[in-house]
JSON list of C-alpha atoms in Angstrom, two decimals:
[
{"chain": "A", "resi": 1, "resn": "ALA", "atom": "CA", "xyz": [-59.82, 8.02, -18.00]},
{"chain": "A", "resi": 2, "resn": "GLN", "atom": "CA", "xyz": [-58.36, 4.63, -17.26]},
{"chain": "A", "resi": 3, "resn": "LYS", "atom": "CA", "xyz": [-58.89, 2.37, -14.28]},
{"chain": "A", "resi": 4, "resn": "ILE", "atom": "CA", "xyz": [-57.14, -0.79, -13.11]},
{"chain": "A", "resi": 5, "resn": "THR", "atom": "CA", "xyz": [-58.63, -3.32, -10.70]},
{"chain": "A", "resi": 6, "resn": "GLN", "atom": "CA", "xyz": [-56.50, -5.91, -8.91]},
{"chain": "A", "resi": 7, "resn": "THR", "atom": "CA", "xyz": [-58.75, -7.97, -6.66]},
{"chain": "A", "resi": 8, "resn": "GLN", "atom": "CA", "xyz": [-56.14, -10.15, -4.97]},
{"chain": "A", "resi": 9, "resn": "PRO", "atom": "CA", "xyz": [-54.51, -8.29, -2.09]},
{"chain": "A", "resi": 10, "resn": "GLY", "atom": "CA", "xyz": [-52.14, -11.15, -1.30]},
{"chain": "A", "resi": 11, "resn": "MET", "atom": "CA", "xyz": [-51.12, -14.55, -2.61]},
{"chain": "A", "resi": 12, "resn": "PHE", "atom": "CA", "xyz": [-48.89, -17.38, -1.44]},
{"chain": "A", "resi": 13, "resn": "VAL", "atom": "CA", "xyz": [-47.09, -19.66, -3.89]},
{"chain": "A", "resi": 14, "resn": "GLN", "atom": "CA", "xyz": [-44.75, -22.58, -3.42]},
{"chain": "A", "resi": 15, "resn": "GLU", "atom": "CA", "xyz": [-41.27, -22.23, -4.86]},
{"chain": "A", "resi": 16, "resn": "LYS", "atom": "CA", "xyz": [-40.99, -23.57, -8.43]},
{"chain": "A", "resi": 17, "resn": "GLU", "atom": "CA", "xyz": [-44.75, -23.39, -8.99]},
{"chain": "A", "resi": 18, "resn": "ALA", "atom": "CA", "xyz": [-46.58, -20.94, -11.26]},
{"chain": "A", "resi": 19, "resn": "VAL", "atom": "CA", "xyz": [-48.80, -18.11, -10.02]},
{"chain": "A", "resi": 20, "resn": "THR", "atom": "CA", "xyz": [-51.36, -15.99, -11.85]},
{"chain": "A", "resi": 21, "resn": "LEU", "atom": "CA", "xyz": [-52.06, -12.41, -10.83]},
{"chain": "A", "resi": 22, "resn": "ASP", "atom": "CA", "xyz": [-55.35, -10.93, -11.95]},
{"chain": "A", "resi": 23, "resn": "CYS", "atom": "CA", "xyz": [-55.77, -7.53, -13.58]},
{"chain": "A", "resi": 24, "resn": "THR", "atom": "CA", "xyz": [-58.88, -6.06, -15.16]},
{"chain": "A", "resi": 25, "resn": "TYR", "atom": "CA", "xyz": [-59.03, -2.65, -16.71]},
{"chain": "A", "resi": 26, "resn": "ASP", "atom": "CA", "xyz": [-61.46, -0.06, -17.93]},
{"chain": "A", "resi": 27, "resn": "THR", "atom": "CA", "xyz": [-60.70, 2.52, -20.57]},
{"chain": "A", "resi": 28, "resn": "SER", "atom": "CA", "xyz": [-62.52, 4.56, -23.18]},
{"chain": "A", "resi": 29, "resn": "ASP", "atom": "CA", "xyz": [-59.44, 4.83, -25.36]},
{"chain": "A", "resi": 30, "resn": "PRO", "atom": "CA", "xyz": [-59.32, 2.55, -28.40]},
{"chain": "A", "resi": 31, "resn": "SER", "atom": "CA", "xyz": [-55.54, 2.17, -28.13]},
{"chain": "A", "resi": 32, "resn": "TYR", "atom": "CA", "xyz": [-53.75, 1.60, -24.86]},
{"chain": "A", "resi": 33, "resn": "GLY", "atom": "CA", "xyz": [-50.78, -0.12, -23.29]},
{"chain": "A", "resi": 34, "resn": "LEU", "atom": "CA", "xyz": [-50.74, -2.41, -20.28]},
{"chain": "A", "resi": 35, "resn": "PHE", "atom": "CA", "xyz": [-47.75, -2.81, -17.99]},
{"chain": "A", "resi": 36, "resn": "TRP", "atom": "CA", "xyz": [-46.76, -4.95, -15.04]},
{"chain": "A", "resi": 37, "resn": "TYR", "atom": "CA", "xyz": [-44.27, -3.73, -12.47]},
{"chain": "A", "resi": 38, "resn": "LYS", "atom": "CA", "xyz": [-42.66, -5.45, -9.51]},
{"chain": "A", "resi": 39, "resn": "GLN", "atom": "CA", "xyz": [-41.98, -3.55, -6.29]},
{"chain": "A", "resi": 40, "resn": "PRO", "atom": "CA", "xyz": [-39.75, -5.34, -3.76]},
{"chain": "A", "resi": 41, "resn": "SER", "atom": "CA", "xyz": [-39.57, -4.17, -0.18]},
{"chain": "A", "resi": 42, "resn": "SER", "atom": "CA", "xyz": [-36.75, -1.82, -1.20]},
{"chain": "A", "resi": 43, "resn": "GLY", "atom": "CA", "xyz": [-39.37, 0.30, -2.95]},
{"chain": "A", "resi": 44, "resn": "GLU", "atom": "CA", "xyz": [-38.13, 0.55, -6.51]},
{"chain": "A", "resi": 45, "resn": "MET", "atom": "CA", "xyz": [-40.66, -0.18, -9.27]},
{"chain": "A", "resi": 46, "resn": "ILE", "atom": "CA", "xyz": [-39.18, -2.67, -11.74]},
{"chain": "A", "resi": 47, "resn": "PHE", "atom": "CA", "xyz": [-40.69, -2.97, -15.22]},
{"chain": "A", "resi": 48, "resn": "LEU", "atom": "CA", "xyz": [-41.58, -6.57, -16.09]},
{"chain": "A", "resi": 49, "resn": "ILE", "atom": "CA", "xyz": [-43.67, -6.80, -19.23]},
{"chain": "A", "resi": 50, "resn": "TYR", "atom": "CA", "xyz": [-45.77, -4.79, -21.70]},
{"chain": "A", "resi": 51, "resn": "GLN", "atom": "CA", "xyz": [-48.84, -5.58, -23.81]},
{"chain": "A", "resi": 52, "resn": "GLY", "atom": "CA", "xyz": [-50.26, -3.26, -26.41]},
{"chain": "A", "resi": 53, "resn": "SER", "atom": "CA", "xyz": [-53.97, -3.30, -27.13]},
{"chain": "A", "resi": 54, "resn": "TYR", "atom": "CA", "xyz": [-53.20, -3.84, -30.81]},
{"chain": "A", "resi": 55, "resn": "ASP", "atom": "CA", "xyz": [-50.86, -6.81, -30.21]},
{"chain": "A", "resi": 56, "resn": "GLN", "atom": "CA", "xyz": [-52.18, -10.04, -31.65]},
{"chain": "A", "resi": 57, "resn": "GLN", "atom": "CA", "xyz": [-50.04, -12.27, -29.46]},
{"chain": "A", "resi": 58, "resn": "ASN", "atom": "CA", "xyz": [-49.68, -12.43, -25.71]},
{"chain": "A", "resi": 59, "resn": "ALA", "atom": "CA", "xyz": [-46.48, -10.87, -24.43]},
{"chain": "A", "resi": 60, "resn": "THR", "atom": "CA", "xyz": [-43.79, -13.03, -22.88]},
{"chain": "A", "resi": 61, "resn": "GLU", "atom": "CA", "xyz": [-40.55, -12.05, -21.13]},
{"chain": "A", "resi": 62, "resn": "GLY", "atom": "CA", "xyz": [-38.55, -14.86, -19.61]},
{"chain": "A", "resi": 63, "resn": "ARG", "atom": "CA", "xyz": [-40.59, -16.38, -16.76]},
{"chain": "A", "resi": 64, "resn": "TYR", "atom": "CA", "xyz": [-43.27, -13.71, -17.16]},
{"chain": "A", "resi": 65, "resn": "SER", "atom": "CA", "xyz": [-46.15, -14.03, -19.56]},
{"chain": "A", "resi": 66, "resn": "LEU", "atom": "CA", "xyz": [-49.31, -12.07, -20.02]},
{"chain": "A", "resi": 67, "resn": "ASN", "atom": "CA", "xyz": [-52.72, -13.65, -20.55]},
{"chain": "A", "resi": 68, "resn": "PHE", "atom": "CA", "xyz": [-54.38, -10.83, -22.50]},
{"chain": "A", "resi": 69, "resn": "GLN", "atom": "CA", "xyz": [-58.12, -11.16, -23.11]},
{"chain": "A", "resi": 70, "resn": "LYS", "atom": "CA", "xyz": [-59.19, -7.95, -24.78]},
{"chain": "A", "resi": 71, "resn": "ALA", "atom": "CA", "xyz": [-62.91, -8.71, -24.90]},
{"chain": "A", "resi": 72, "resn": "ARG", "atom": "CA", "xyz": [-62.91, -9.36, -21.15]},
{"chain": "A", "resi": 73, "resn": "LYS", "atom": "CA", "xyz": [-60.60, -6.40, -20.52]},
{"chain": "A", "resi": 74, "resn": "SER", "atom": "CA", "xyz": [-58.20, -8.52, -18.53]},
{"chain": "A", "resi": 75, "resn": "ALA", "atom": "CA", "xyz": [-54.41, -8.74, -18.57]},
{"chain": "A", "resi": 76, "resn": "ASN", "atom": "CA", "xyz": [-53.34, -11.38, -16.08]},
{"chain": "A", "resi": 77, "resn": "LEU", "atom": "CA", "xyz": [-49.67, -11.90, -15.29]},
{"chain": "A", "resi": 78, "resn": "VAL", "atom": "CA", "xyz": [-48.33, -15.44, -15.06]},
{"chain": "A", "resi": 79, "resn": "ILE", "atom": "CA", "xyz": [-45.06, -16.03, -13.24]},
{"chain": "A", "resi": 80, "resn": "SER", "atom": "CA", "xyz": [-43.71, -19.49, -13.94]},
{"chain": "A", "resi": 81, "resn": "ALA", "atom": "CA", "xyz": [-41.23, -21.45, -11.81]},
{"chain": "A", "resi": 82, "resn": "SER", "atom": "CA", "xyz": [-41.51, -19.05, -8.86]},
{"chain": "A", "resi": 83, "resn": "GLN", "atom": "CA", "xyz": [-38.33, -18.15, -7.01]},
{"chain": "A", "resi": 84, "resn": "LEU", "atom": "CA", "xyz": [-37.87, -16.76, -3.51]},
{"chain": "A", "resi": 85, "resn": "GLY", "atom": "CA", "xyz": [-36.75, -13.49, -5.08]},
{"chain": "A", "resi": 86, "resn": "ASP", "atom": "CA", "xyz": [-40.17, -13.11, -6.69]},
{"chain": "A", "resi": 87, "resn": "SER", "atom": "CA", "xyz": [-41.66, -12.20, -3.30]},
{"chain": "A", "resi": 88, "resn": "ALA", "atom": "CA", "xyz": [-42.80, -8.61, -3.81]},
{"chain": "A", "resi": 89, "resn": "MET", "atom": "CA", "xyz": [-45.73, -6.35, -4.61]},
{"chain": "A", "resi": 90, "resn": "TYR", "atom": "CA", "xyz": [-46.93, -6.52, -8.21]},
{"chain": "A", "resi": 91, "resn": "PHE", "atom": "CA", "xyz": [-48.75, -3.68, -9.94]},
{"chain": "A", "resi": 92, "resn": "CYS", "atom": "CA", "xyz": [-50.74, -3.63, -13.15]},
{"chain": "A", "resi": 93, "resn": "ALA", "atom": "CA", "xyz": [-50.86, -0.28, -14.95]},
{"chain": "A", "resi": 94, "resn": "ILE", "atom": "CA", "xyz": [-52.36, 1.22, -18.09]},
{"chain": "A", "resi": 95, "resn": "HIS", "atom": "CA", "xyz": [-51.81, 4.27, -20.27]},
{"chain": "A", "resi": 96, "resn": "ALA", "atom": "CA", "xyz": [-53.61, 5.61, -23.27]},
{"chain": "A", "resi": 97, "resn": "LEU", "atom": "CA", "xyz": [-51.72, 5.60, -26.53]},
{"chain": "A", "resi": 98, "resn": "ARG", "atom": "CA", "xyz": [-52.47, 9.12, -27.60]},
{"chain": "A", "resi": 99, "resn": "SER", "atom": "CA", "xyz": [-50.38, 12.19, -27.92]},
{"chain": "A", "resi": 100, "resn": "ASN", "atom": "CA", "xyz": [-49.25, 13.89, -24.71]},
{"chain": "A", "resi": 101, "resn": "ASP", "atom": "CA", "xyz": [-51.05, 11.46, -22.43]},
{"chain": "A", "resi": 102, "resn": "TYR", "atom": "CA", "xyz": [-48.67, 8.77, -21.32]},
{"chain": "A", "resi": 103, "resn": "LYS", "atom": "CA", "xyz": [-49.28, 8.92, -17.60]},
{"chain": "A", "resi": 104, "resn": "LEU", "atom": "CA", "xyz": [-49.78, 5.54, -15.96]},
{"chain": "A", "resi": 105, "resn": "SER", "atom": "CA", "xyz": [-52.82, 4.58, -13.90]},
{"chain": "A", "resi": 106, "resn": "PHE", "atom": "CA", "xyz": [-52.01, 1.83, -11.41]},
{"chain": "A", "resi": 107, "resn": "GLY", "atom": "CA", "xyz": [-54.04, -0.76, -9.57]},
{"chain": "A", "resi": 108, "resn": "ALA", "atom": "CA", "xyz": [-53.78, -1.30, -5.82]},
{"chain": "A", "resi": 109, "resn": "GLY", "atom": "CA", "xyz": [-51.33, -4.15, -6.27]},
{"chain": "A", "resi": 110, "resn": "THR", "atom": "CA", "xyz": [-51.03, -7.79, -5.23]},
{"chain": "A", "resi": 111, "resn": "THR", "atom": "CA", "xyz": [-48.50, -9.01, -2.68]},
{"chain": "A", "resi": 112, "resn": "VAL", "atom": "CA", "xyz": [-46.85, -12.30, -3.64]},
{"chain": "A", "resi": 113, "resn": "THR", "atom": "CA", "xyz": [-45.06, -14.39, -1.07]},
{"chain": "A", "resi": 114, "resn": "VAL", "atom": "CA", "xyz": [-43.03, -17.35, -2.33]},
{"chain": "A", "resi": 115, "resn": "ARG", "atom": "CA", "xyz": [-42.60, -20.16, 0.17]},
{"chain": "A", "resi": 116, "resn": "ALA", "atom": "CA", "xyz": [-39.58, -22.49, 0.15]},
{"chain": "J", "resi": 1, "resn": "ASP", "atom": "CA", "xyz": [-25.31, 3.09, -12.91]},
{"chain": "J", "resi": 2, "resn": "THR", "atom": "CA", "xyz": [-27.40, 4.52, -15.74]},
{"chain": "J", "resi": 3, "resn": "GLY", "atom": "CA", "xyz": [-30.82, 4.15, -14.11]},
{"chain": "J", "resi": 4, "resn": "VAL", "atom": "CA", "xyz": [-33.08, 6.84, -12.68]},
{"chain": "J", "resi": 5, "resn": "SER", "atom": "CA", "xyz": [-31.69, 8.27, -9.46]},
{"chain": "J", "resi": 6, "resn": "GLN", "atom": "CA", "xyz": [-33.48, 10.17, -6.72]},
{"chain": "J", "resi": 7, "resn": "ASN", "atom": "CA", "xyz": [-32.20, 12.15, -3.77]},
{"chain": "J", "resi": 8, "resn": "PRO", "atom": "CA", "xyz": [-32.61, 12.06, -0.91]},
{"chain": "J", "resi": 9, "resn": "ARG", "atom": "CA", "xyz": [-33.84, 8.52, -0.36]},
{"chain": "J", "resi": 10, "resn": "HIS", "atom": "CA", "xyz": [-35.43, 9.45, 2.95]},
{"chain": "J", "resi": 11, "resn": "LYS", "atom": "CA", "xyz": [-36.57, 12.77, 4.35]},
{"chain": "J", "resi": 12, "resn": "ILE", "atom": "CA", "xyz": [-38.04, 13.46, 7.77]},
{"chain": "J", "resi": 13, "resn": "THR", "atom": "CA", "xyz": [-39.38, 16.93, 8.33]},
{"chain": "J", "resi": 14, "resn": "LYS", "atom": "CA", "xyz": [-41.62, 18.83, 10.68]},
{"chain": "J", "resi": 15, "resn": "ARG", "atom": "CA", "xyz": [-45.03, 20.05, 9.64]},
{"chain": "J", "resi": 16, "resn": "GLY", "atom": "CA", "xyz": [-44.84, 23.45, 8.00]},
{"chain": "J", "resi": 17, "resn": "GLN", "atom": "CA", "xyz": [-41.32, 23.06, 6.63]},
{"chain": "J", "resi": 18, "resn": "ASN", "atom": "CA", "xyz": [-40.44, 23.10, 2.93]},
{"chain": "J", "resi": 19, "resn": "VAL", "atom": "CA", "xyz": [-38.79, 20.12, 1.26]},
{"chain": "J", "resi": 20, "resn": "THR", "atom": "CA", "xyz": [-37.24, 19.59, -2.16]},
{"chain": "J", "resi": 21, "resn": "PHE", "atom": "CA", "xyz": [-36.57, 16.32, -3.94]},
{"chain": "J", "resi": 22, "resn": "ARG", "atom": "CA", "xyz": [-34.38, 15.75, -6.94]},
{"chain": "J", "resi": 23, "resn": "CYS", "atom": "CA", "xyz": [-34.70, 13.27, -9.80]},
{"chain": "J", "resi": 24, "resn": "ASP", "atom": "CA", "xyz": [-32.06, 12.50, -12.41]},
{"chain": "J", "resi": 25, "resn": "PRO", "atom": "CA", "xyz": [-33.58, 10.60, -15.34]},
{"chain": "J", "resi": 26, "resn": "ILE", "atom": "CA", "xyz": [-31.90, 8.13, -17.63]},
{"chain": "J", "resi": 27, "resn": "SER", "atom": "CA", "xyz": [-29.81, 10.16, -20.03]},
{"chain": "J", "resi": 28, "resn": "GLU", "atom": "CA", "xyz": [-31.52, 10.90, -23.35]},
{"chain": "J", "resi": 29, "resn": "HIS", "atom": "CA", "xyz": [-34.97, 10.25, -21.86]},
{"chain": "J", "resi": 30, "resn": "ASN", "atom": "CA", "xyz": [-37.01, 13.30, -22.68]},
{"chain": "J", "resi": 31, "resn": "ARG", "atom": "CA", "xyz": [-40.09, 12.49, -20.60]},
{"chain": "J", "resi": 32, "resn": "LEU", "atom": "CA", "xyz": [-40.03, 12.67, -16.83]},
{"chain": "J", "resi": 33, "resn": "TYR", "atom": "CA", "xyz": [-42.87, 11.80, -14.46]},
{"chain": "J", "resi": 34, "resn": "TRP", "atom": "CA", "xyz": [-43.58, 12.26, -10.77]},
{"chain": "J", "resi": 35, "resn": "TYR", "atom": "CA", "xyz": [-45.87, 9.91, -8.84]},
{"chain": "J", "resi": 36, "resn": "ARG", "atom": "CA", "xyz": [-46.89, 9.67, -5.21]},
{"chain": "J", "resi": 37, "resn": "GLN", "atom": "CA", "xyz": [-47.46, 6.36, -3.43]},
{"chain": "J", "resi": 38, "resn": "THR", "atom": "CA", "xyz": [-49.05, 5.98, -0.02]},
{"chain": "J", "resi": 39, "resn": "LEU", "atom": "CA", "xyz": [-48.78, 2.82, 2.04]},
{"chain": "J", "resi": 40, "resn": "GLY", "atom": "CA", "xyz": [-50.60, -0.14, 0.55]},
{"chain": "J", "resi": 41, "resn": "GLN", "atom": "CA", "xyz": [-51.64, 1.71, -2.60]},
{"chain": "J", "resi": 42, "resn": "GLY", "atom": "CA", "xyz": [-50.45, 1.96, -6.16]},
{"chain": "J", "resi": 43, "resn": "PRO", "atom": "CA", "xyz": [-48.62, 5.07, -7.36]},
{"chain": "J", "resi": 44, "resn": "GLU", "atom": "CA", "xyz": [-50.73, 8.08, -8.33]},
{"chain": "J", "resi": 45, "resn": "PHE", "atom": "CA", "xyz": [-49.70, 10.44, -11.10]},
{"chain": "J", "resi": 46, "resn": "LEU", "atom": "CA", "xyz": [-48.66, 13.95, -10.08]},
{"chain": "J", "resi": 47, "resn": "THR", "atom": "CA", "xyz": [-47.11, 15.63, -13.10]},
{"chain": "J", "resi": 48, "resn": "TYR", "atom": "CA", "xyz": [-44.99, 15.09, -16.17]},
{"chain": "J", "resi": 49, "resn": "PHE", "atom": "CA", "xyz": [-42.50, 16.89, -18.38]},
{"chain": "J", "resi": 50, "resn": "GLN", "atom": "CA", "xyz": [-41.61, 16.59, -22.00]},
{"chain": "J", "resi": 51, "resn": "ASN", "atom": "CA", "xyz": [-38.11, 18.05, -22.07]},
{"chain": "J", "resi": 52, "resn": "GLU", "atom": "CA", "xyz": [-38.40, 21.24, -20.02]},
{"chain": "J", "resi": 53, "resn": "ALA", "atom": "CA", "xyz": [-42.14, 21.74, -20.58]},
{"chain": "J", "resi": 54, "resn": "GLN", "atom": "CA", "xyz": [-44.54, 20.68, -17.85]},
{"chain": "J", "resi": 55, "resn": "LEU", "atom": "CA", "xyz": [-47.41, 19.25, -19.89]},
{"chain": "J", "resi": 56, "resn": "GLU", "atom": "CA", "xyz": [-49.82, 17.96, -17.28]},
{"chain": "J", "resi": 57, "resn": "LYS", "atom": "CA", "xyz": [-50.52, 18.35, -13.57]},
{"chain": "J", "resi": 58, "resn": "SER", "atom": "CA", "xyz": [-52.85, 16.20, -11.51]},
{"chain": "J", "resi": 59, "resn": "ARG", "atom": "CA", "xyz": [-55.48, 17.66, -9.22]},
{"chain": "J", "resi": 60, "resn": "LEU", "atom": "CA", "xyz": [-53.46, 15.99, -6.46]},
{"chain": "J", "resi": 61, "resn": "LEU", "atom": "CA", "xyz": [-50.79, 18.62, -7.05]},
{"chain": "J", "resi": 62, "resn": "SER", "atom": "CA", "xyz": [-52.03, 21.41, -4.81]},
{"chain": "J", "resi": 63, "resn": "ASP", "atom": "CA", "xyz": [-50.64, 24.94, -4.85]},
{"chain": "J", "resi": 64, "resn": "ARG", "atom": "CA", "xyz": [-48.10, 23.88, -2.24]},
{"chain": "J", "resi": 65, "resn": "PHE", "atom": "CA", "xyz": [-46.44, 21.59, -4.78]},
{"chain": "J", "resi": 66, "resn": "SER", "atom": "CA", "xyz": [-44.22, 22.80, -7.59]},
{"chain": "J", "resi": 67, "resn": "ALA", "atom": "CA", "xyz": [-42.06, 20.90, -10.02]},
{"chain": "J", "resi": 68, "resn": "GLU", "atom": "CA", "xyz": [-39.42, 22.08, -12.42]},
{"chain": "J", "resi": 69, "resn": "ARG", "atom": "CA", "xyz": [-37.18, 20.58, -15.04]},
{"chain": "J", "resi": 70, "resn": "PRO", "atom": "CA", "xyz": [-34.75, 23.27, -16.11]},
{"chain": "J", "resi": 71, "resn": "LYS", "atom": "CA", "xyz": [-32.94, 22.56, -19.36]},
{"chain": "J", "resi": 72, "resn": "GLY", "atom": "CA", "xyz": [-34.84, 19.30, -19.73]},
{"chain": "J", "resi": 73, "resn": "SER", "atom": "CA", "xyz": [-32.41, 17.32, -17.60]},
{"chain": "J", "resi": 74, "resn": "PHE", "atom": "CA", "xyz": [-32.93, 16.72, -13.86]},
{"chain": "J", "resi": 75, "resn": "SER", "atom": "CA", "xyz": [-36.17, 17.65, -12.13]},
{"chain": "J", "resi": 76, "resn": "THR", "atom": "CA", "xyz": [-37.04, 18.95, -8.69]},
{"chain": "J", "resi": 77, "resn": "LEU", "atom": "CA", "xyz": [-40.27, 18.57, -6.75]},
{"chain": "J", "resi": 78, "resn": "GLU", "atom": "CA", "xyz": [-40.82, 21.06, -3.95]},
{"chain": "J", "resi": 79, "resn": "ILE", "atom": "CA", "xyz": [-43.48, 20.86, -1.27]},
{"chain": "J", "resi": 80, "resn": "GLN", "atom": "CA", "xyz": [-44.08, 24.02, 0.71]},
{"chain": "J", "resi": 81, "resn": "ARG", "atom": "CA", "xyz": [-45.62, 24.13, 4.19]},
{"chain": "J", "resi": 82, "resn": "THR", "atom": "CA", "xyz": [-45.66, 20.35, 4.48]},
{"chain": "J", "resi": 83, "resn": "GLU", "atom": "CA", "xyz": [-48.62, 18.63, 6.10]},
{"chain": "J", "resi": 84, "resn": "GLN", "atom": "CA", "xyz": [-48.83, 15.19, 7.69]},
{"chain": "J", "resi": 85, "resn": "GLY", "atom": "CA", "xyz": [-50.92, 14.06, 4.73]},
{"chain": "J", "resi": 86, "resn": "ASP", "atom": "CA", "xyz": [-47.93, 14.64, 2.47]},
{"chain": "J", "resi": 87, "resn": "SER", "atom": "CA", "xyz": [-46.16, 11.66, 4.05]},
{"chain": "J", "resi": 88, "resn": "ALA", "atom": "CA", "xyz": [-45.65, 9.21, 1.20]},
{"chain": "J", "resi": 89, "resn": "MET", "atom": "CA", "xyz": [-43.15, 7.74, -1.23]},
{"chain": "J", "resi": 90, "resn": "TYR", "atom": "CA", "xyz": [-42.43, 10.10, -4.12]},
{"chain": "J", "resi": 91, "resn": "LEU", "atom": "CA", "xyz": [-41.44, 8.23, -7.24]},
{"chain": "J", "resi": 92, "resn": "CYS", "atom": "CA", "xyz": [-39.81, 9.61, -10.34]},
{"chain": "J", "resi": 93, "resn": "ALA", "atom": "CA", "xyz": [-39.84, 7.86, -13.70]},
{"chain": "J", "resi": 94, "resn": "SER", "atom": "CA", "xyz": [-38.45, 8.63, -17.12]},
{"chain": "J", "resi": 95, "resn": "SER", "atom": "CA", "xyz": [-39.13, 7.40, -20.62]},
{"chain": "J", "resi": 96, "resn": "LEU", "atom": "CA", "xyz": [-37.53, 7.82, -23.99]},
{"chain": "J", "resi": 97, "resn": "GLY", "atom": "CA", "xyz": [-40.54, 9.55, -25.46]},
{"chain": "J", "resi": 98, "resn": "ALA", "atom": "CA", "xyz": [-40.37, 7.66, -28.71]},
{"chain": "J", "resi": 99, "resn": "GLY", "atom": "CA", "xyz": [-42.14, 4.66, -30.13]},
{"chain": "J", "resi": 100, "resn": "VAL", "atom": "CA", "xyz": [-45.49, 3.27, -29.17]},
{"chain": "J", "resi": 101, "resn": "THR", "atom": "CA", "xyz": [-44.57, 1.50, -25.95]},
{"chain": "J", "resi": 102, "resn": "ASP", "atom": "CA", "xyz": [-42.75, 4.33, -24.17]},
{"chain": "J", "resi": 103, "resn": "THR", "atom": "CA", "xyz": [-41.98, 2.28, -21.08]},
{"chain": "J", "resi": 104, "resn": "GLN", "atom": "CA", "xyz": [-41.43, 4.26, -17.91]},
{"chain": "J", "resi": 105, "resn": "TYR", "atom": "CA", "xyz": [-38.45, 3.35, -15.75]},
{"chain": "J", "resi": 106, "resn": "PHE", "atom": "CA", "xyz": [-38.63, 4.27, -12.10]},
{"chain": "J", "resi": 107, "resn": "GLY", "atom": "CA", "xyz": [-36.13, 5.49, -9.58]},
{"chain": "J", "resi": 108, "resn": "PRO", "atom": "CA", "xyz": [-35.82, 4.16, -6.02]},
{"chain": "J", "resi": 109, "resn": "GLY", "atom": "CA", "xyz": [-38.12, 6.86, -4.65]},
{"chain": "J", "resi": 110, "resn": "THR", "atom": "CA", "xyz": [-37.89, 9.40, -1.85]},
{"chain": "J", "resi": 111, "resn": "ARG", "atom": "CA", "xyz": [-39.77, 8.47, 1.30]},
{"chain": "J", "resi": 112, "resn": "LEU", "atom": "CA", "xyz": [-41.11, 11.57, 3.04]},
{"chain": "J", "resi": 113, "resn": "THR", "atom": "CA", "xyz": [-42.24, 11.52, 6.66]},
{"chain": "J", "resi": 114, "resn": "VAL", "atom": "CA", "xyz": [-43.88, 14.66, 8.03]},
{"chain": "J", "resi": 115, "resn": "LEU", "atom": "CA", "xyz": [-44.00, 14.78, 11.81]}
]
């Protein structure tokens, strides 16, 4: 079984500044994948970035980067140069990388509000 | 639009009624997932299909819930004898089912309100 913990229920960030969202995980699987999704008020879950447990380098995708610390079981998301459109709920999720078990386990999410 | 689509977007029903939701995955995606999300929480896994085969069901999926994916294309999720506790957002996702990453792409969801 996998478990995700997101301890920050809400965060405020000034436009153009960077923000770090915390995510810690627990899993007994040796291979796993970590995902971050964005959920605006419209409700749709938007895929942002992926990190595999076997990846040697931290994932980056545009303004999103992942601070992956395997020994600490953390996968924090960094959003650089925040924009007003970044205001949303952000979810960290994990799945095991084994056959027929790709279901995602999500954390409770962190609400980000970007101030002008 | 080639993304995941879900219908209806909103459904209001009275307790005890049956409801059915539809999900159309991204074409050529052979895995399809259903999740349920209650207010202020992250999505919780309900069930998933590999092509037309339903490979896993969560304990959250009581006997009142049934899901199908005939011919491995669209999927339906039916809830019989709805209860107020069924009020939630029902999210569908699909993935290619190939490669290590197998990213899931979500639809806009169906928001169910049971009165």
